[in-house]
PDB file of C-alpha atoms in Angstrom:
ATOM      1  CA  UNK O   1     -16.484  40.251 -22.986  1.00 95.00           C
ATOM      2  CA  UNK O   2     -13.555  41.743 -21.515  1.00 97.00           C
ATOM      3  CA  UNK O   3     -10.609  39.346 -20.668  1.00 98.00           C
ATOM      4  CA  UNK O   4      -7.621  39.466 -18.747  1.00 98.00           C
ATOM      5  CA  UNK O   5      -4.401  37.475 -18.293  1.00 98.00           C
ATOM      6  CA  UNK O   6      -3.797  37.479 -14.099  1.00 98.00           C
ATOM      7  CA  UNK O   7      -0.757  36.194 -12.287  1.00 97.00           C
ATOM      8  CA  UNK O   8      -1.488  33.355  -9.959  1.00 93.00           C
ATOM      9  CA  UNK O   9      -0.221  32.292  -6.424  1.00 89.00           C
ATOM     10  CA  UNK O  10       2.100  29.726  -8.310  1.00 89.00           C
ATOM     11  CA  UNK O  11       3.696  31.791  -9.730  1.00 90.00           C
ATOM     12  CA  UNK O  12       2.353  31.692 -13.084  1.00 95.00           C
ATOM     13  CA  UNK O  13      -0.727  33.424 -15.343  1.00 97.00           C
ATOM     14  CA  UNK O  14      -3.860  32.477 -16.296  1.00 97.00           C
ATOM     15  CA  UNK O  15      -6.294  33.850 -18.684  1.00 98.00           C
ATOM     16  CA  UNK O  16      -9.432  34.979 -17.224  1.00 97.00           C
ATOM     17  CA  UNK O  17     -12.848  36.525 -17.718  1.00 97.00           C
ATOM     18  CA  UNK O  18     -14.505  39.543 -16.387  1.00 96.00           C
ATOM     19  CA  UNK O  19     -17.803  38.523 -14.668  1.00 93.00           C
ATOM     20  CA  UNK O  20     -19.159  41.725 -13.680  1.00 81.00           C
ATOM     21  CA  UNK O  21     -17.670  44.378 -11.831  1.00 79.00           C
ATOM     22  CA  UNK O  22     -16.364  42.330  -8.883  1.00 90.00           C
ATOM     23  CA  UNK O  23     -14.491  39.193 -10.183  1.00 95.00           C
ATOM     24  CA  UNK O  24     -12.915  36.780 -12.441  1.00 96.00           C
ATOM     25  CA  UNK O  25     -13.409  33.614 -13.822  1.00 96.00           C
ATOM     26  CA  UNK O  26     -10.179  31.721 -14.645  1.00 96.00           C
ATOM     27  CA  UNK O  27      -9.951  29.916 -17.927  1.00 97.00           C
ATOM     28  CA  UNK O  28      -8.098  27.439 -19.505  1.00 96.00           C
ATOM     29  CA  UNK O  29      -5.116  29.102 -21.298  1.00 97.00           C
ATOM     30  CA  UNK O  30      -1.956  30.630 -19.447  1.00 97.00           C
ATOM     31  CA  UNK O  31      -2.828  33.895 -20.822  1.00 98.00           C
ATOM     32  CA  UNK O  32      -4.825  35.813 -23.526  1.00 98.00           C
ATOM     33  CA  UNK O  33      -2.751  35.187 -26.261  1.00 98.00           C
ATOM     34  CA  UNK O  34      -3.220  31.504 -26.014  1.00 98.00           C
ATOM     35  CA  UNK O  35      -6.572  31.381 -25.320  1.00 98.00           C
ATOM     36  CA  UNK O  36      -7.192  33.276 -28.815  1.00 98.00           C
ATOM     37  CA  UNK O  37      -4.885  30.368 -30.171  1.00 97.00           C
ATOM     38  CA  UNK O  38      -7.342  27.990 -29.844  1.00 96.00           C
ATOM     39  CA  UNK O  39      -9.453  27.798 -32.835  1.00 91.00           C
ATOM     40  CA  UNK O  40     -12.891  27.712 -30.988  1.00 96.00           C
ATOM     41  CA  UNK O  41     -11.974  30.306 -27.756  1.00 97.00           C
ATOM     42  CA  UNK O  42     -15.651  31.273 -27.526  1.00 96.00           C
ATOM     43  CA  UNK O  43     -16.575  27.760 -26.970  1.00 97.00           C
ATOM     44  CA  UNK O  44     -14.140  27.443 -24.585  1.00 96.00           C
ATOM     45  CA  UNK O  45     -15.002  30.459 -22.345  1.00 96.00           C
ATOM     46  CA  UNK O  46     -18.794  29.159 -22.690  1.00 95.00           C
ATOM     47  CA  UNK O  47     -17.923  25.879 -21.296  1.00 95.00           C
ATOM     48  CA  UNK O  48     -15.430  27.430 -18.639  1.00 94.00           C
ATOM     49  CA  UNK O  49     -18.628  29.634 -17.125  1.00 91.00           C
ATOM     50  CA  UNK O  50     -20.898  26.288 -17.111  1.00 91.00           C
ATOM     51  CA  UNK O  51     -18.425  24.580 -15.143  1.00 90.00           C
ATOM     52  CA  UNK O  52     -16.776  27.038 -13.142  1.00 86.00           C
ATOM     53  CA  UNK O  53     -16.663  26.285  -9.216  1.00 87.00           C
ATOM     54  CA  UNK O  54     -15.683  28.459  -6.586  1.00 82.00           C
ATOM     55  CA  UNK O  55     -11.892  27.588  -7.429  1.00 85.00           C
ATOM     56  CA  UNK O  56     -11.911  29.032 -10.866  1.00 90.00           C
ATOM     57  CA  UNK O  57     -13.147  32.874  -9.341  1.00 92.00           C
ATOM     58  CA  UNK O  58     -10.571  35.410  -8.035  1.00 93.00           C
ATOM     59  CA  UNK O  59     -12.505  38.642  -6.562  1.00 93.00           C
ATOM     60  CA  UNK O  60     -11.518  41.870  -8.570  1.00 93.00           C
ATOM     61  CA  UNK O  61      -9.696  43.561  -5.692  1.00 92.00           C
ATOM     62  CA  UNK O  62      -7.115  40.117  -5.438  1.00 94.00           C
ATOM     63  CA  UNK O  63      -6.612  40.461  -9.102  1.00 95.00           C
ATOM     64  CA  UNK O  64      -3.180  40.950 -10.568  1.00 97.00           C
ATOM     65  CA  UNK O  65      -2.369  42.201 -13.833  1.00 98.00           C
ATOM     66  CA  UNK O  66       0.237  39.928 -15.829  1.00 98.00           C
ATOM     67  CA  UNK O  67       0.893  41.999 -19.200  1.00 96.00           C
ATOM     68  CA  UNK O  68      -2.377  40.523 -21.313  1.00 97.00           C
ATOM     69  CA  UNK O  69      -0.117  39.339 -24.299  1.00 98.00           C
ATOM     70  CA  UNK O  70       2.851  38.098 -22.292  1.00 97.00           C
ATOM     71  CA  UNK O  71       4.244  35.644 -25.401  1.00 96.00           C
ATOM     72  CA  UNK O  72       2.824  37.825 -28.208  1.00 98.00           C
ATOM     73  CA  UNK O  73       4.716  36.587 -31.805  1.00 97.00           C
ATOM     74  CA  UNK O  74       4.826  39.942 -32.901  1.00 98.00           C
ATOM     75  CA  UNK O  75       4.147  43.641 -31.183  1.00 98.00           C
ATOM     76  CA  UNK O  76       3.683  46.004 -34.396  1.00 98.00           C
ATOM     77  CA  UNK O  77       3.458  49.627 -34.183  1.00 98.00           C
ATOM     78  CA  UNK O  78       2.116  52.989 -35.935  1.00 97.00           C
ATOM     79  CA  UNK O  79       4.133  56.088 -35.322  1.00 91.00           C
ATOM     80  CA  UNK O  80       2.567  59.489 -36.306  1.00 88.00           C
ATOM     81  CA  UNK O  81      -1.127  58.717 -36.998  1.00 93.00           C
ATOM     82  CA  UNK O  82      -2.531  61.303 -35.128  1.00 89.00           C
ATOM     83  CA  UNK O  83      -2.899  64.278 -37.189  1.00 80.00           C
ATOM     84  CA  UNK O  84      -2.212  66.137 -34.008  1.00 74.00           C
ATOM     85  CA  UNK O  85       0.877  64.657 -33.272  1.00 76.00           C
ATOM     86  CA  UNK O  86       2.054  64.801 -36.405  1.00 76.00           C
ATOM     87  CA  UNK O  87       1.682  68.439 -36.386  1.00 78.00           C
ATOM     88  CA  UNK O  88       3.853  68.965 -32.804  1.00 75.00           C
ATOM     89  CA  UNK O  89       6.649  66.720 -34.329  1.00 75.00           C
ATOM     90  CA  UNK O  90       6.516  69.094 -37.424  1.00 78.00           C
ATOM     91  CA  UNK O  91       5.583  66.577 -40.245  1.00 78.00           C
ATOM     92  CA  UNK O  92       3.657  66.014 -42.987  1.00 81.00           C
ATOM     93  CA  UNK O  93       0.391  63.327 -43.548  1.00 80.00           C
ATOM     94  CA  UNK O  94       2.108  60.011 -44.194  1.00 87.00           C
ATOM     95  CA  UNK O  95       0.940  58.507 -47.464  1.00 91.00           C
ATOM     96  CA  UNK O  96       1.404  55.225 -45.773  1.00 95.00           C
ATOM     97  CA  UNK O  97       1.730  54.217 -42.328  1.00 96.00           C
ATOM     98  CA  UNK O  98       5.164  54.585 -40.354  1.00 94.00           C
ATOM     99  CA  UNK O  99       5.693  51.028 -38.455  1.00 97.00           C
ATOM    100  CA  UNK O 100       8.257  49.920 -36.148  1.00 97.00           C
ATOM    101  CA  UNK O 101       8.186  46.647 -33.905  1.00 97.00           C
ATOM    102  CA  UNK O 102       8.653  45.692 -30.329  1.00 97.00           C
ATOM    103  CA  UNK O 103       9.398  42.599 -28.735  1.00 97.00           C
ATOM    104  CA  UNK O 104       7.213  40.679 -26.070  1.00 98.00           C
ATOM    105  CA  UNK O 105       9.718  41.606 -23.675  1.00 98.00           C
ATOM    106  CA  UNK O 106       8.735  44.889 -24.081  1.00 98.00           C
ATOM    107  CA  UNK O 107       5.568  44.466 -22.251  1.00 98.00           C
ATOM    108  CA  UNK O 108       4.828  44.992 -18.613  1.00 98.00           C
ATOM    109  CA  UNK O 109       1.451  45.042 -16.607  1.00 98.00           C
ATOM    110  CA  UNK O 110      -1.449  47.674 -16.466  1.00 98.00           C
ATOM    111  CA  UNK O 111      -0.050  48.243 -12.895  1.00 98.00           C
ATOM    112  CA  UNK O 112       3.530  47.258 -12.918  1.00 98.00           C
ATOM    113  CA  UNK O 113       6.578  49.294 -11.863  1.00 98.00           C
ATOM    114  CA  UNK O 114       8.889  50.039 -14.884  1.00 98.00           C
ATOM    115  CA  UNK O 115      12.531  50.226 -14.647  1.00 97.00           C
ATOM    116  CA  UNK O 116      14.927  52.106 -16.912  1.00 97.00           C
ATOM    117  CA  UNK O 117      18.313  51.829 -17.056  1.00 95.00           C
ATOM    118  CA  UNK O 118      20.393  54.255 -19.321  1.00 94.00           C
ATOM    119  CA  UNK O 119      18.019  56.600 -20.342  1.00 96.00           C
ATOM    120  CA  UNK O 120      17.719  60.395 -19.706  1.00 93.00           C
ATOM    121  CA  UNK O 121      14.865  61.025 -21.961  1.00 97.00           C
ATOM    122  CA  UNK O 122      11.767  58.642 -20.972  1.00 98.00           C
ATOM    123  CA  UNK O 123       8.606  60.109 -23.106  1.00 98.00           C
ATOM    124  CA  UNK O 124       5.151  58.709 -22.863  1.00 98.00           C
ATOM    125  CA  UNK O 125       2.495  57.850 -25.545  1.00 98.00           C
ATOM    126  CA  UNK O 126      -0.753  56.502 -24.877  1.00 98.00           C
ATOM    127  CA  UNK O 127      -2.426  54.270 -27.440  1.00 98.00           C
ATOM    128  CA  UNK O 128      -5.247  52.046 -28.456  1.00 98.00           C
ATOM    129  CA  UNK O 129      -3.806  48.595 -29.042  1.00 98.00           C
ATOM    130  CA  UNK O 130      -5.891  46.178 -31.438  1.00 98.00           C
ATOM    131  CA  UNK O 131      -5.502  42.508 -30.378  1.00 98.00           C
ATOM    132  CA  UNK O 132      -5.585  40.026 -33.900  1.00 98.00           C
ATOM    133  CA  UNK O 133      -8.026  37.302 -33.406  1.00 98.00           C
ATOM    134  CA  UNK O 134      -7.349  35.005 -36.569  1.00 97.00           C
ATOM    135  CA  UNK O 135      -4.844  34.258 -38.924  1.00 97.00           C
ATOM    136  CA  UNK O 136      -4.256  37.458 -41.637  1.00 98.00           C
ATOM    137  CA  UNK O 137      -2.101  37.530 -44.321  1.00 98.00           C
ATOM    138  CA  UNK O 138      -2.933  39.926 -47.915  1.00 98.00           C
ATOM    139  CA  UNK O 139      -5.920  40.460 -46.094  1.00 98.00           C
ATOM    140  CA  UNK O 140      -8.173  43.212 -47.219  1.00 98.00           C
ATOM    141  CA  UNK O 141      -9.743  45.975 -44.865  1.00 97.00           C
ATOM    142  CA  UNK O 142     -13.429  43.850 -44.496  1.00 98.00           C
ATOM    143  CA  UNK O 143     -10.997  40.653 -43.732  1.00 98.00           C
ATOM    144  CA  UNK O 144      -8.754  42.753 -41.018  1.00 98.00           C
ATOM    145  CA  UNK O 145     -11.523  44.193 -39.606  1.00 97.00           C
ATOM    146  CA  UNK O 146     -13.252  40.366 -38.756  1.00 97.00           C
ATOM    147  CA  UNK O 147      -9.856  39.050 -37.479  1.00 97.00           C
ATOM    148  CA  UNK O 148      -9.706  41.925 -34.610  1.00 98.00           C
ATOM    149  CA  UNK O 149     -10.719  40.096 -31.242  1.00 98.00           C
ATOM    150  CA  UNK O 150     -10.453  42.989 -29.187  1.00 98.00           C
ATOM    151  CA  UNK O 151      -8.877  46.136 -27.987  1.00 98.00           C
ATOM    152  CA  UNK O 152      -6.706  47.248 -25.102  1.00 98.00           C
ATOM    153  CA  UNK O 153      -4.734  49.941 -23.988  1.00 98.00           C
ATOM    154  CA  UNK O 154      -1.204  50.454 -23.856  1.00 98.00           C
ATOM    155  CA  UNK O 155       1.631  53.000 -23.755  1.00 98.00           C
ATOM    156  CA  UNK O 156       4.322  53.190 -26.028  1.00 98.00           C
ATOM    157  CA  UNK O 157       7.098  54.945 -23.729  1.00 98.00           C
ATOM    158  CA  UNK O 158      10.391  56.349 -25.290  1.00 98.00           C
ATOM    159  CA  UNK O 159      13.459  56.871 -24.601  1.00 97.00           C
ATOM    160  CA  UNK O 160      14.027  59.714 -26.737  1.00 97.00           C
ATOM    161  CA  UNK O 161      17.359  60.220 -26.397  1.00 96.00           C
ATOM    162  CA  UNK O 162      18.023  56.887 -28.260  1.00 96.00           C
ATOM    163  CA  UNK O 163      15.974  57.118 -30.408  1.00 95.00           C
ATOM    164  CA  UNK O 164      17.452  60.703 -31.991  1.00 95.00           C
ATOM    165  CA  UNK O 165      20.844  58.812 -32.023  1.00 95.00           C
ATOM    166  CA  UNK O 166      19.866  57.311 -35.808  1.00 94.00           C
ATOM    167  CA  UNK O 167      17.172  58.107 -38.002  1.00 92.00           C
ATOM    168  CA  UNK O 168      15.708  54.364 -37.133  1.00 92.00           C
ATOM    169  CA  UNK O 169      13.393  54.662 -34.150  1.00 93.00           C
ATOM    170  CA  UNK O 170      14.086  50.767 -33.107  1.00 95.00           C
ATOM    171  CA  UNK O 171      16.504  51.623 -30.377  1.00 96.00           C
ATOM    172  CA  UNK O 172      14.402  54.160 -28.383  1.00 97.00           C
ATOM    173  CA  UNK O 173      11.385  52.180 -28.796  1.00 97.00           C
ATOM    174  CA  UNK O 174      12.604  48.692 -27.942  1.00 97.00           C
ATOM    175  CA  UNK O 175      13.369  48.301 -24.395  1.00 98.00           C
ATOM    176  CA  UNK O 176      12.603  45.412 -22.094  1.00 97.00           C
ATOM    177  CA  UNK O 177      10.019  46.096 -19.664  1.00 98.00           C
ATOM    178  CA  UNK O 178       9.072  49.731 -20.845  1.00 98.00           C
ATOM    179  CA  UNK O 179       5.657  48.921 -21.951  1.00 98.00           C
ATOM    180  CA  UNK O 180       2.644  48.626 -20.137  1.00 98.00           C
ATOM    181  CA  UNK O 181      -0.549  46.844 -21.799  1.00 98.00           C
ATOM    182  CA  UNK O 182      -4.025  46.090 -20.355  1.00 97.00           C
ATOM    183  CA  UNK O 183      -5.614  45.589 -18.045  1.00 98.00           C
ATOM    184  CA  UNK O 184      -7.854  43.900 -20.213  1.00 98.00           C
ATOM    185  CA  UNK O 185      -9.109  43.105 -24.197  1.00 98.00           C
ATOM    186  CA  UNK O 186     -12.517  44.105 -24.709  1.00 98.00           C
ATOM    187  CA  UNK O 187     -13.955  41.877 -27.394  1.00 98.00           C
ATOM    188  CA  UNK O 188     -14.659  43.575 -30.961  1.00 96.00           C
ATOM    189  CA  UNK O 189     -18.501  42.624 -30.629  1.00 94.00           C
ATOM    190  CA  UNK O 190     -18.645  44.545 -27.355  1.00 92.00           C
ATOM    191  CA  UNK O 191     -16.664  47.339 -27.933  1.00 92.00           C
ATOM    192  CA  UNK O 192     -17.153  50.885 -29.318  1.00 87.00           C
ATOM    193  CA  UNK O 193     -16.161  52.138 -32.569  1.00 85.00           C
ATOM    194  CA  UNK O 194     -14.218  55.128 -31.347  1.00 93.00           C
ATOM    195  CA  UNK O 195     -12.047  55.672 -28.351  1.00 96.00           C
ATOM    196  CA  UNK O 196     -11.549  58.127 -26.136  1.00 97.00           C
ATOM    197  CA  UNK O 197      -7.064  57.650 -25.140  1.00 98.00           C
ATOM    198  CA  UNK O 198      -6.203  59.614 -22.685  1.00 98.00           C
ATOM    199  CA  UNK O 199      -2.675  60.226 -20.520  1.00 98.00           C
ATOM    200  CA  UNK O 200      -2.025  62.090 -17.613  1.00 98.00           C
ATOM    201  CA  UNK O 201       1.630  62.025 -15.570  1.00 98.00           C
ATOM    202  CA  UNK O 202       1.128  62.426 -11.479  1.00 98.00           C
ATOM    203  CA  UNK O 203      -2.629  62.907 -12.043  1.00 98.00           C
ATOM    204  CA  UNK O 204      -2.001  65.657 -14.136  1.00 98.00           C
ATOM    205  CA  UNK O 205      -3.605  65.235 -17.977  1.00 98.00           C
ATOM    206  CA  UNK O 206      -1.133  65.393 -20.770  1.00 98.00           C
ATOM    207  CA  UNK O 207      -2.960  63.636 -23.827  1.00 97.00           C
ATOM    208  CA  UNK O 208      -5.998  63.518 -24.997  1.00 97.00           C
ATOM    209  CA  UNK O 209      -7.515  62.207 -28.512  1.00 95.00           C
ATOM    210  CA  UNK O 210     -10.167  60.318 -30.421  1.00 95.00           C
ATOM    211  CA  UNK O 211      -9.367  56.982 -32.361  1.00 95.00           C
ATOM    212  CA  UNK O 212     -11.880  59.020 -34.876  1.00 93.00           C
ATOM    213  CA  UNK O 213      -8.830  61.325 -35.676  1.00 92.00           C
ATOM    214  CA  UNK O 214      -6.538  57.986 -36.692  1.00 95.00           C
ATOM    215  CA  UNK O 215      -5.147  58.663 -40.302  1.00 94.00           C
ATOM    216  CA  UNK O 216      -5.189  54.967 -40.508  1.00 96.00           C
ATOM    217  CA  UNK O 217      -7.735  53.297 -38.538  1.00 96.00           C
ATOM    218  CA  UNK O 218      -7.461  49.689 -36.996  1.00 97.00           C
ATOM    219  CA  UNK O 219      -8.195  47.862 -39.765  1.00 97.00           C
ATOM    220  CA  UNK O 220      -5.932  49.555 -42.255  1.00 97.00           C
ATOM    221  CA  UNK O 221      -3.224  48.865 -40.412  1.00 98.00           C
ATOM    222  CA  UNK O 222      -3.817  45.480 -40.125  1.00 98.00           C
ATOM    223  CA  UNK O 223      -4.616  44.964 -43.645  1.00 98.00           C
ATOM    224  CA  UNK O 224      -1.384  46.879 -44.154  1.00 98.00           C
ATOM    225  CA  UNK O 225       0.763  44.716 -42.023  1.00 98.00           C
ATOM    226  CA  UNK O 226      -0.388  41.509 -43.787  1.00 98.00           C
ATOM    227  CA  UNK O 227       0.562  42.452 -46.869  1.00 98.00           C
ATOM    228  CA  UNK O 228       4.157  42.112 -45.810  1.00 98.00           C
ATOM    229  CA  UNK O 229       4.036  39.613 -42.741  1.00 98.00           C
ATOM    230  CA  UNK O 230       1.502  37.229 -41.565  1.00 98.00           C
ATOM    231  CA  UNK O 231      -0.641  38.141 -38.434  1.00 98.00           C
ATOM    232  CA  UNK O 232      -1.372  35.269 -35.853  1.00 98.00           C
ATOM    233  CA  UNK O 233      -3.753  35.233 -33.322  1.00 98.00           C
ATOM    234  CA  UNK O 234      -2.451  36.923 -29.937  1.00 98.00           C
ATOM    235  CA  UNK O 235      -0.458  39.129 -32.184  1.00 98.00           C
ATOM    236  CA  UNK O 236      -0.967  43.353 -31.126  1.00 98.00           C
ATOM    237  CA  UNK O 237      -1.099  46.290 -32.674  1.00 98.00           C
ATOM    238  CA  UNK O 238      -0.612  49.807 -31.288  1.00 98.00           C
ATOM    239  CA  UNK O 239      -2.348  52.345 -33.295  1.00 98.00           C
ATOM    240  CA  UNK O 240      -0.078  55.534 -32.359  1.00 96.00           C
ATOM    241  CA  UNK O 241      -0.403  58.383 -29.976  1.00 95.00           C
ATOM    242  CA  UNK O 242      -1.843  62.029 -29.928  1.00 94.00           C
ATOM    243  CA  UNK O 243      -0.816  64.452 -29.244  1.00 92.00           C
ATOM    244  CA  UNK O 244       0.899  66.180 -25.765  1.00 94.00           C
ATOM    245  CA  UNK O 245       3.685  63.962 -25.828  1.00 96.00           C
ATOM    246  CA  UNK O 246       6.932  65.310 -23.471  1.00 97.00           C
ATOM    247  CA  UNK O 247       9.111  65.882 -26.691  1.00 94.00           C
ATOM    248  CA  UNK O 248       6.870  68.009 -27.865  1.00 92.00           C
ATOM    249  CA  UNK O 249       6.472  70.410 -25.737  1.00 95.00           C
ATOM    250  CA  UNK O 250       8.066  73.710 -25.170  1.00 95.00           C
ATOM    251  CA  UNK O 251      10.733  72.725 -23.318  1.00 96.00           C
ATOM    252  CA  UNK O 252      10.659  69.255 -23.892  1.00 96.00           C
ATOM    253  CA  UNK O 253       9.625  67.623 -20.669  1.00 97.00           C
ATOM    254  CA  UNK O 254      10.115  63.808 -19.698  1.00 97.00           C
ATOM    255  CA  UNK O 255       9.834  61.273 -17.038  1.00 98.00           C
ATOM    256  CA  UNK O 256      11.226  61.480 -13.550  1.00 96.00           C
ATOM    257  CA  UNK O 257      12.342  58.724 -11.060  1.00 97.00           C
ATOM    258  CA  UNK O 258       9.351  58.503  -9.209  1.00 98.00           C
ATOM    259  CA  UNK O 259       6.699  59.546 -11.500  1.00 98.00           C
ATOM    260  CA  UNK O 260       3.666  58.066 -12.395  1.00 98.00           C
ATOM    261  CA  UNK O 261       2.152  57.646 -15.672  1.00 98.00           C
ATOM    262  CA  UNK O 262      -1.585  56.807 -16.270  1.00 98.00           C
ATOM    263  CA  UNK O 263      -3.330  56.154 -19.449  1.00 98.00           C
ATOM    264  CA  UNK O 264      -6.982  55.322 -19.920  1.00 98.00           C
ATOM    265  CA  UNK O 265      -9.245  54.567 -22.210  1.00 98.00           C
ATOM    266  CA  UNK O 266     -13.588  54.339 -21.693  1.00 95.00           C
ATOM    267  CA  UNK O 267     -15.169  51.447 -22.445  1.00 94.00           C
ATOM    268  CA  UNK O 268     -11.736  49.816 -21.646  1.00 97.00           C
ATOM    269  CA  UNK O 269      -9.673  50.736 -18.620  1.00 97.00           C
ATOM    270  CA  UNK O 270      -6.471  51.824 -17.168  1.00 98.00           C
ATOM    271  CA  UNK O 271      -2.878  51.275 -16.198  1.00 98.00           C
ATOM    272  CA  UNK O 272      -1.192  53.369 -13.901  1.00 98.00           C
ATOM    273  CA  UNK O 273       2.537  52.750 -13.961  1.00 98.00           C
ATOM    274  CA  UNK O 274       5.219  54.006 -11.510  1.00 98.00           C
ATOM    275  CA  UNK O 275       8.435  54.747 -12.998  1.00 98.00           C
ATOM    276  CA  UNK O 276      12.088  54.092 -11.587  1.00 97.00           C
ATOM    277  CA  UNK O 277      14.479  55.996 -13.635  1.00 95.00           C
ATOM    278  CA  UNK O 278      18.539  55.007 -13.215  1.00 91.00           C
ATOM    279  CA  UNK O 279      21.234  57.131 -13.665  1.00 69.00           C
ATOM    280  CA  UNK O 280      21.670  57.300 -17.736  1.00 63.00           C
ATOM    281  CA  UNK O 281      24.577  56.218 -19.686  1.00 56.00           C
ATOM    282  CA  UNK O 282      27.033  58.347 -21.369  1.00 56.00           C
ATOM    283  CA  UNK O 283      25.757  59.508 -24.676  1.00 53.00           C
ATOM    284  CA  UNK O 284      28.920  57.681 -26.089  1.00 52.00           C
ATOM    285  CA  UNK O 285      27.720  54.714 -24.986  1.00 47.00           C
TER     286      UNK O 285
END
């Protein structure tokens, strides 16, 4: 299954289901993340489809992209676990995974404009993002790996000249409406065991790996995470980046005002994300 949270002419979201190719099947839940709340989501989707009426369908093209975790209780994060990247940022193999956290306000939509305001350093990262299903906590790998519901992409954009001010990435990594996730989760049963992540800036392609290459994979890091904080359904989990990342190139290179940034993933889909960038703030600030 592959399911999406949409905004509606109300104003408000929805959660929805994929029905093909060419539309959507509203369901009852304001989003993803509280659909998976509900004990028995499967059931509810089933019973959704046998009752749907014309109402409850929205034809692909009229579709509109909320963020698909818009209220997400936590947004946890892997830095570095791509042995790739690690190399270009000149590191060793982590023993154990480097994590940082975002905020639900972080998130944006697969196709929404992002804004930034006071930073002269935007850097991209595209990443597989694990979506928890159940509740986890000192969960081994098997039980992490039956509590993923599904998988989506997202991109972990930087402001990199925050986040060199301190050797604590939280402020470069943290800002409101920097993060695009979606378009949709593809369910666990459905989905592939390896992912192809892929980012490209104005069409042209800048990253490229295999979830295969992951020093820890999806359910490591979940396992990892419980040990230390309890996982809820609706909860996400960004897996880190490969490499080709603008920092780590030679000169650095980074967003401009105007650019936009694309990251895909097969099996799942895409987000394509135009970029405003403001004037930054003094590095005093």
């Amino acid at each position: 299954m592959k399911l999406a949270t949409l905004r509606t002419a109300n104003g408000g979201t929805t959660a929805a289901l994929a029905t093909g190719a060419d539309s959507y099947l509203t369901l009852p839940a304001t989003d993803v993340g509280a659909l998976l709340a509900q004990p028995e989501w499967r059931l509810v989707i089933e019973k959704a489809a046998e009752t749907a009426g014309d109402q409850n369908i929205i034809a692909a093209g009229d579709a509109d992209f909320a963020t698909l975790l818009p209220r997400a209780g936590k947004v946890i994060c892997c830095g570095l676990n791509y042995g790739d990247h690690i190399q270009e940022m000149g590191r060793d193999l982590p023993e154990y995974p480097t994590l940082f956290a975002k905020y639900a306000d972080t998130l944006v939509g697969a196709n929404d404009a992002v804004e930034v305001h006071g930073s002269g350093r935007v850097d991209w990262e595209a990443e597989l993002a694990v979506v928890v299903g159940s509740e986890l906590f000192h969960a081994d790998e098997d039980q992490a790996r039956e509590a993923i519901a599904g998988y989506t992409v997202a991109n972990d954009v930087s402001m990199r000249d925050w986040q060199s001010r301190t050797l604590q990435w939280f402020q470069g990594k943290a800002w409101d409406g920097s993060t695009p996730v979606g378009p949709v989760m593809v369910t666990a049963d459905e989905a592939d065991q390896h992912f192809e992540v892929r980012g490209y800036v104005n069409g042209e392609l800048v990253q490229q790996g295999n979830t295969s290459t992951l020093v820890f994979g999806p359910a490591q890091l979940l396992s990892y995470i419980s040990q230390f904080t309890i996982l809820r359904p609706g909860d996400l989990v960004l897996t880190g980046t490969p490499g080709g990342v603008g920092m780590g190139m030679t000169p650095p290179r980074f967003l401009k005002d105007g650019d936009v940034l694309t990251t895909e993933i097969d099996g799942i889909g895409r987000l394509e994300n135009r970029f405003r960038i403001h004037a930054p703030v003094p590095a005093n600030a």
